[in-house]
Amino acid sequence: MSVLKRLWPALVGIFSILGLWQVLVVVTGVPGYVLPSPLSVLHAFASHQQLLWHHAGITVIEIVAGLLIGCISGLGTALALARFHGLRRTLLPILLISQAVPLFALAPILMLWLGYGMTAKIVMATLIIYFPVASTCYDGLRQTPQGWLDLAQTLGADRRRRLLRIQLPAALPALASGMRMAASAAPIGAVIGEWVGSSQGLGYLMLNANARMQVDLMFAALLILVTFGVALYFTTDAVMRRLMPWHEDRTGATS
Amino acid sequence: MSVLKRLWPALVGIFSILGLWQVLVVVTGVPGYVLPSPLSVLHAFASHQQLLWHHAGITVIEIVAGLLIGCISGLGTALALARFHGLRRTLLPILLISQAVPLFALAPILMLWLGYGMTAKIVMATLIIYFPVASTCYDGLRQTPQGWLDLAQTLGADRRRRLLRIQLPAALPALASGMRMAASAAPIGAVIGEWVGSSQGLGYLMLNANARMQVDLMFAALLILVTFGVALYFTTDAVMRRLMPWHEDRTGATS
Amino acid sequence: MTSLGFSLSQARLAFSGQWLFDGLSATFAPGSWTGLLGRSGSGKSSLLRMIADLPIPDTHALTLTTDDQRPLAGRLAWMAQQDQLLPWRKVIDNVLLGPALRGHPSAAQRQHAMTLLDDVGLRDKAEQWPKTLSGGQRQRVALARTLFEDAPVVLMDEPFSAVDAITRLELHELAARLLAGRTVLLVTHDPLEALRLSDRILILGGQPALLSDFEVPHGQRPRALDAPDVQRMQSQLVARLHSAPHANIEGSTP
Amino acid sequence: MTSLGFSLSQARLAFSGQWLFDGLSATFAPGSWTGLLGRSGSGKSSLLRMIADLPIPDTHALTLTTDDQRPLAGRLAWMAQQDQLLPWRKVIDNVLLGPALRGHPSAAQRQHAMTLLDDVGLRDKAEQWPKTLSGGQRQRVALARTLFEDAPVVLMDEPFSAVDAITRLELHELAARLLAGRTVLLVTHDPLEALRLSDRILILGGQPALLSDFEVPHGQRPRALDAPDVQRMQSQLVARLHSAPHANIEGSTP
Amino acid sequence: LALVLIASGPAWAADDDDTTETTSLKVMLDWYTNPSHAPLVIAQQRGFFEQHGLDVELISPADPSVPPKLVAAGKIDMAISYQPQLHLQVDQGLPLVRVGTLIATPLNITLVRADSDIESMQDLAGKSIGYSVGGVEEVLLNTMLEHNGVAPDDVEMVNVNFALTPALIGEKVDAVTGAFRNFELAQMAQEGVKGRAFYIEEEGVPTYDELIFIANRDTLDAHREAYTRFMAAIEEATAWIINHPDEGWKAFKASDPALDTPVNKKAWYNTIPRFALRPAALDGRRYEAFESFLLERGQIKAKSPLSRLAVDLSQP
Ligand SMILES: Nc1ncnc2c1ncn2[C@@H]1O[C@H](COP(=O)(O)OP(=O)(O)OP(=O)(O)O)[C@@H](O)[C@H]1O
Ligand SMILES: Nc1ncnc2c1ncn2[C@@H]1O[C@H](COP(=O)(O)OP(=O)(O)OP(=O)(O)O)[C@@H](O)[C@H]1O
Ligand SMILES: [Mg+2]
Ligand SMILES: [Mg+2]
């Protein structure tokens, strides 16, 4: 029940978007090859189910793997930056630069390095998640209230334990914010990867459908992708909340 | 001097990357169409200066406009979400979904509506910035310590003033984190826009060069873009710090 | 400003199924000062929050009636146990928080806030950030902010706990002067303070807790510390507090 | 554990160019309790921070010598003016913060922490989150955390300010019992508390501030409150505090 | 429809000599400017458009699937597209029609490294083949494979998104299909790798027009005479290029300094023989044959009449 209750506003949102979209299509009379109506998308969805689920399975694996690796390495980087002062001066600008590089400009080249298999897509999804997570975590780790740091000092904590037992828990709310955002961005990374080189996955399917002007099929694939992105957001939100039973987040991301 | 001192670690980072890259190219003997050496990129940079600056000028306008509009509308959305409870239930999922949609799947539609002029690109950059800012700001606005909210209540603040005078300043550190991240993502938005349809701008130049296998020219354009992204990050950081003279951010994003 | 009395009844509060108190009632006469004492954790701060209509996570209820039958909201000043200064407002702007949250502080209000800061001995800190203040200084700014509100009903939760003995006495004088005619409910842990400032002393104690009255010395507030009945009553009050039923702390014989 | 004395000299501190104190020195005998009094903002907390070698934003210097010539770091417990409980650790885990920051708390340490919580009257709150505690309960947890450290040198900044009179007396007993033989520096605003617990009283006052001694009653700590010289000396101490040079607060005659 | 075409005929005839008023046309290329677009660039550069009373704006997209949509939506007047895709688009209901031809032969080839062991298309069995998704690559390749006795399931097709040459010379794939014979071969040579090409029309695929001009069928009549003038300008530009190839290259690279690369220069000369000499002329047989081919292969749902696919502007 509580899961349903959490998902409920999301469902309302999705359906209100669908309604708006249908109205938009009807009112503006925009042709189907530009923007298909939700009904025709649903129809495409129903008639291509098997195809869609097959490709969706692949993309989901890429997304989840990318999200996990991206979050873990982002968090790791943030911890390393907070832990080692020397590292910060060199690693931080590199991090920044890596973020400023438009990924898909590099995507073709990445593909040449990593081949057209799943690895490349996971790397893309990872890269897209990595920076926001590293950046928000690091921002969070830097803003520990002084009083707690003082306490750690007089209690004889070494830098490592201070980081893990004081700074990290104190940064959890900031971290949750970053992870939530990363979760909803993860599908984009995988799809870019599939666009640039692949023979499977929702991105590939979308590209193919687009080239054949099967715009309704493309939107059906998009629908799966978006649903998955949103689901990932709420899952991440729930996980982070579970990690912070002490935290009072009054209004909640989901309510 | 202080500006130089701030930029100094960034410069070190950039040059260490360049060095590593040159070594990598020389050692692995990777061909120029896969990864050009920094020297050949510099050469391309020098020999196409006029071309590059011309396109850079256009992209910079798109980025800055997109960043400003994205930040303002993102902040506005977050404030509206925090202000109006009813809005939250419907707007938040829509926001989420809009983030989960791979933007350039929608790019052709945007182009149809907005034409292939600069507007479309500014809209793309705006959209890419909009969500992270809205999301982090909203997260920040929700986490005002209860004591301050109690104070606002007994002092007879209306919801609007409570939001602007209590919740907003309390969220500034979270907001700064979001804006910094958005700043370094802004160039990506503009480039995606240019990717879809334009005859000007660095994104156009890059993809064009890539299609012609002038990978050195592509990297020269990338270099400008990245430099600009990093500069934007530090500018945003400086602006946000100026907005929070009371805030103790001990280690600083730049040190 | 006319004084405003109020009374509460049926006050009940439980945390995780256990009643802290149930069925409390009390009347606060217009312009009277009431000292509220009680063991740590007996529910004093919670009672103040309930009167101020502030959110409380668990089961609670309270019937509050003012003498003029109109709601208390907007006619009440509340000083919390923590100072709650806003780090992004300079000291003077923290004092001016009330007017800033209701509109724009006028020049006259600014002037008045400055006078109050002077009263609490912090005129020279007016333009500093709160983070540069000592614990006692922060509490004095919070006091100035509360005094600024000039409300007919004032709830204060241990308002002088962080200042030294001398400053405390001076602040007693100041509060008595500026809050004359206001209906004040003052939570304190210092029996002497209660005896010095109250028209009436209430003790919250028991399981679930009840409010019981304690007789106060004669004479005008603030009473001199060396008045004989103040000294005498202090020992009685401490004895009374001690006898109030409460989970005992190990090894206690003062 | 053998007692550890220490002395400080050349202590100086300025904020934004103004000297709070300059050239302070004091000796703290092994196992002695020193009460530190002074007006709000005189620099007591800052002095404690300097002794604990905690960061201070502005100009400061201090020469600290321990009796055994080895650094104080690691042999010192510090209880701040704010409770600084970690919201993500349950009450018991906050008491166990020291061992958790130096390794892993053992079962015996957990047992001991539980005993301490029992001592401060919070055994039944051990598994709760800090946000469910009242102000005085939070302070008692912070006290338990400090007592747990069992350090030879203990710095306490107004450790009993948020608890009621009875609990305070009980905590005095507890602290005296558990910190016997430790060298304790206790900042307090309550003259009676200082007289009850100190072997020696130091008053920080003046502009720039100096440390001056105040005579303490005879007898073993903790002294009974109704001992005649405690009562007598209280008035003397208040008078002395009052006469200490300090920016006057308007309208003050206690 | 025929009625409408007839009705609009005389209007165009009357306007033919009167080129005093200028018509603006937005024309979208299929991809970034390259030597295949030479007639457009030269017509612009040397004023042929102007002489025909046209003010033409050339726009490049980064995604070849975009221009047809923009034409169908009426956002631009004309676009360059590919004949095979046109059939799919019309089948999906896009109101598009071919109004001219830019390159009148297939450019499509399947390309392997000359130093590989793939001597003929038979050897592709068990290999990986890169392509960029255009909509018909799969069916074209499958036809070629079947023609050579290879089962389509025996090859692995990989979308490499326009990075055909790098994927091939980087040996990430064994072959690429959908490469252009005028361009990719030159590009490989530039990187010092020789290529071996298999020509699509020699491997069992009906021949077709590679690059065509498409316009919106619904608004064709309103623009008919402008498009006719446009084709005349293209025709003149093509003739001029064939007559003056070297001067033409200079004019071409002058239009955008980024075009001045050795590969483009080589491609320039490779492309010249492939331009349609009579851009407006329509070979209806090609369209019907390819339509049948696609229908047979299950790529379209139904056959469209020729008039819905292509028009000859000069034939009312
Ligand atoms: N970061 C700072 N910047 C400027 N001034 C400061 C800063 N920190 C403290 N001060 C000033 O130093 C003085 C001493 O502060 P401190 O906290 O040591 O006082 P205290 O004696 O502990 O007072 P209290 O009894 O109120 O806690 C105060 O006047 C305070 O304003
Ligand atoms: N959110 C909560 N959840 C559970 N219990 C709570 C919560 N808030 C307060 N309590 C409990 O309610 C009791 C009363 O708290 P309150 O703060 O009112 O005490 P108090 O009388 O003000 O004490 P003090 O003198 O220490 O400030 C305490 O025992 C506390 O543990
Ligand atoms: Mg309380
Ligand atoms: Mg202090």
Tab-separated table of N, CA and C in Angstrom, chain A residues 38 44 50 53 58 68 73 81 117 151 176 180 182 210:
chain	number	residue	atom	x	y	z
A	38	PRO	N	-0.889	10.016	-28.111
A	38	PRO	CA	-0.647	8.938	-27.145
A	38	PRO	C	-1.373	7.664	-27.537
A	44	ALA	N	1.055	1.339	-31.054
A	44	ALA	CA	2.375	0.846	-31.465
A	44	ALA	C	2.972	-0.014	-30.362
A	50	GLN	N	6.745	-7.465	-28.032
A	50	GLN	CA	7.880	-8.372	-27.882
A	50	GLN	C	9.190	-7.674	-28.231
A	53	TRP	N	10.133	-5.140	-25.508
A	53	TRP	CA	10.662	-5.702	-24.254
A	53	TRP	C	12.055	-6.292	-24.452
A	58	ILE	N	17.862	-5.074	-22.590
A	58	ILE	CA	19.272	-4.731	-22.780
A	58	ILE	C	19.577	-3.355	-22.202
A	68	LEU	N	24.930	2.121	-11.020
A	68	LEU	CA	25.669	1.595	-9.873
A	68	LEU	C	27.136	2.024	-9.933
A	73	SER	N	31.563	5.115	-8.077
A	73	SER	CA	32.829	5.801	-8.360
A	73	SER	C	32.714	7.289	-8.061
A	81	LEU	N	38.575	13.015	-2.660
A	81	LEU	CA	38.850	14.460	-2.710
A	81	LEU	C	38.811	15.063	-1.317
A	117	GLY	N	30.065	-3.036	-28.181
A	117	GLY	CA	29.343	-3.925	-27.272
A	117	GLY	C	28.686	-3.156	-26.138
A	151	LEU	N	34.549	18.171	17.502
A	151	LEU	CA	34.288	16.998	18.325
A	151	LEU	C	35.173	15.839	17.872
A	176	ALA	N	21.881	12.469	-1.314
A	176	ALA	CA	20.611	11.930	-1.801
A	176	ALA	C	20.108	12.789	-2.945
A	180	ARG	N	19.491	11.178	-6.647
A	180	ARG	CA	18.173	11.231	-7.266
A	180	ARG	C	18.277	11.799	-8.674
A	182	ALA	N	20.943	11.975	-10.553
A	182	ALA	CA	21.715	11.078	-11.410
A	182	ALA	C	20.835	9.949	-11.931
A	210	ASN	N	12.938	5.923	-36.032
A	210	ASN	CA	12.968	7.306	-36.481
A	210	ASN	C	13.341	7.359	-37.959
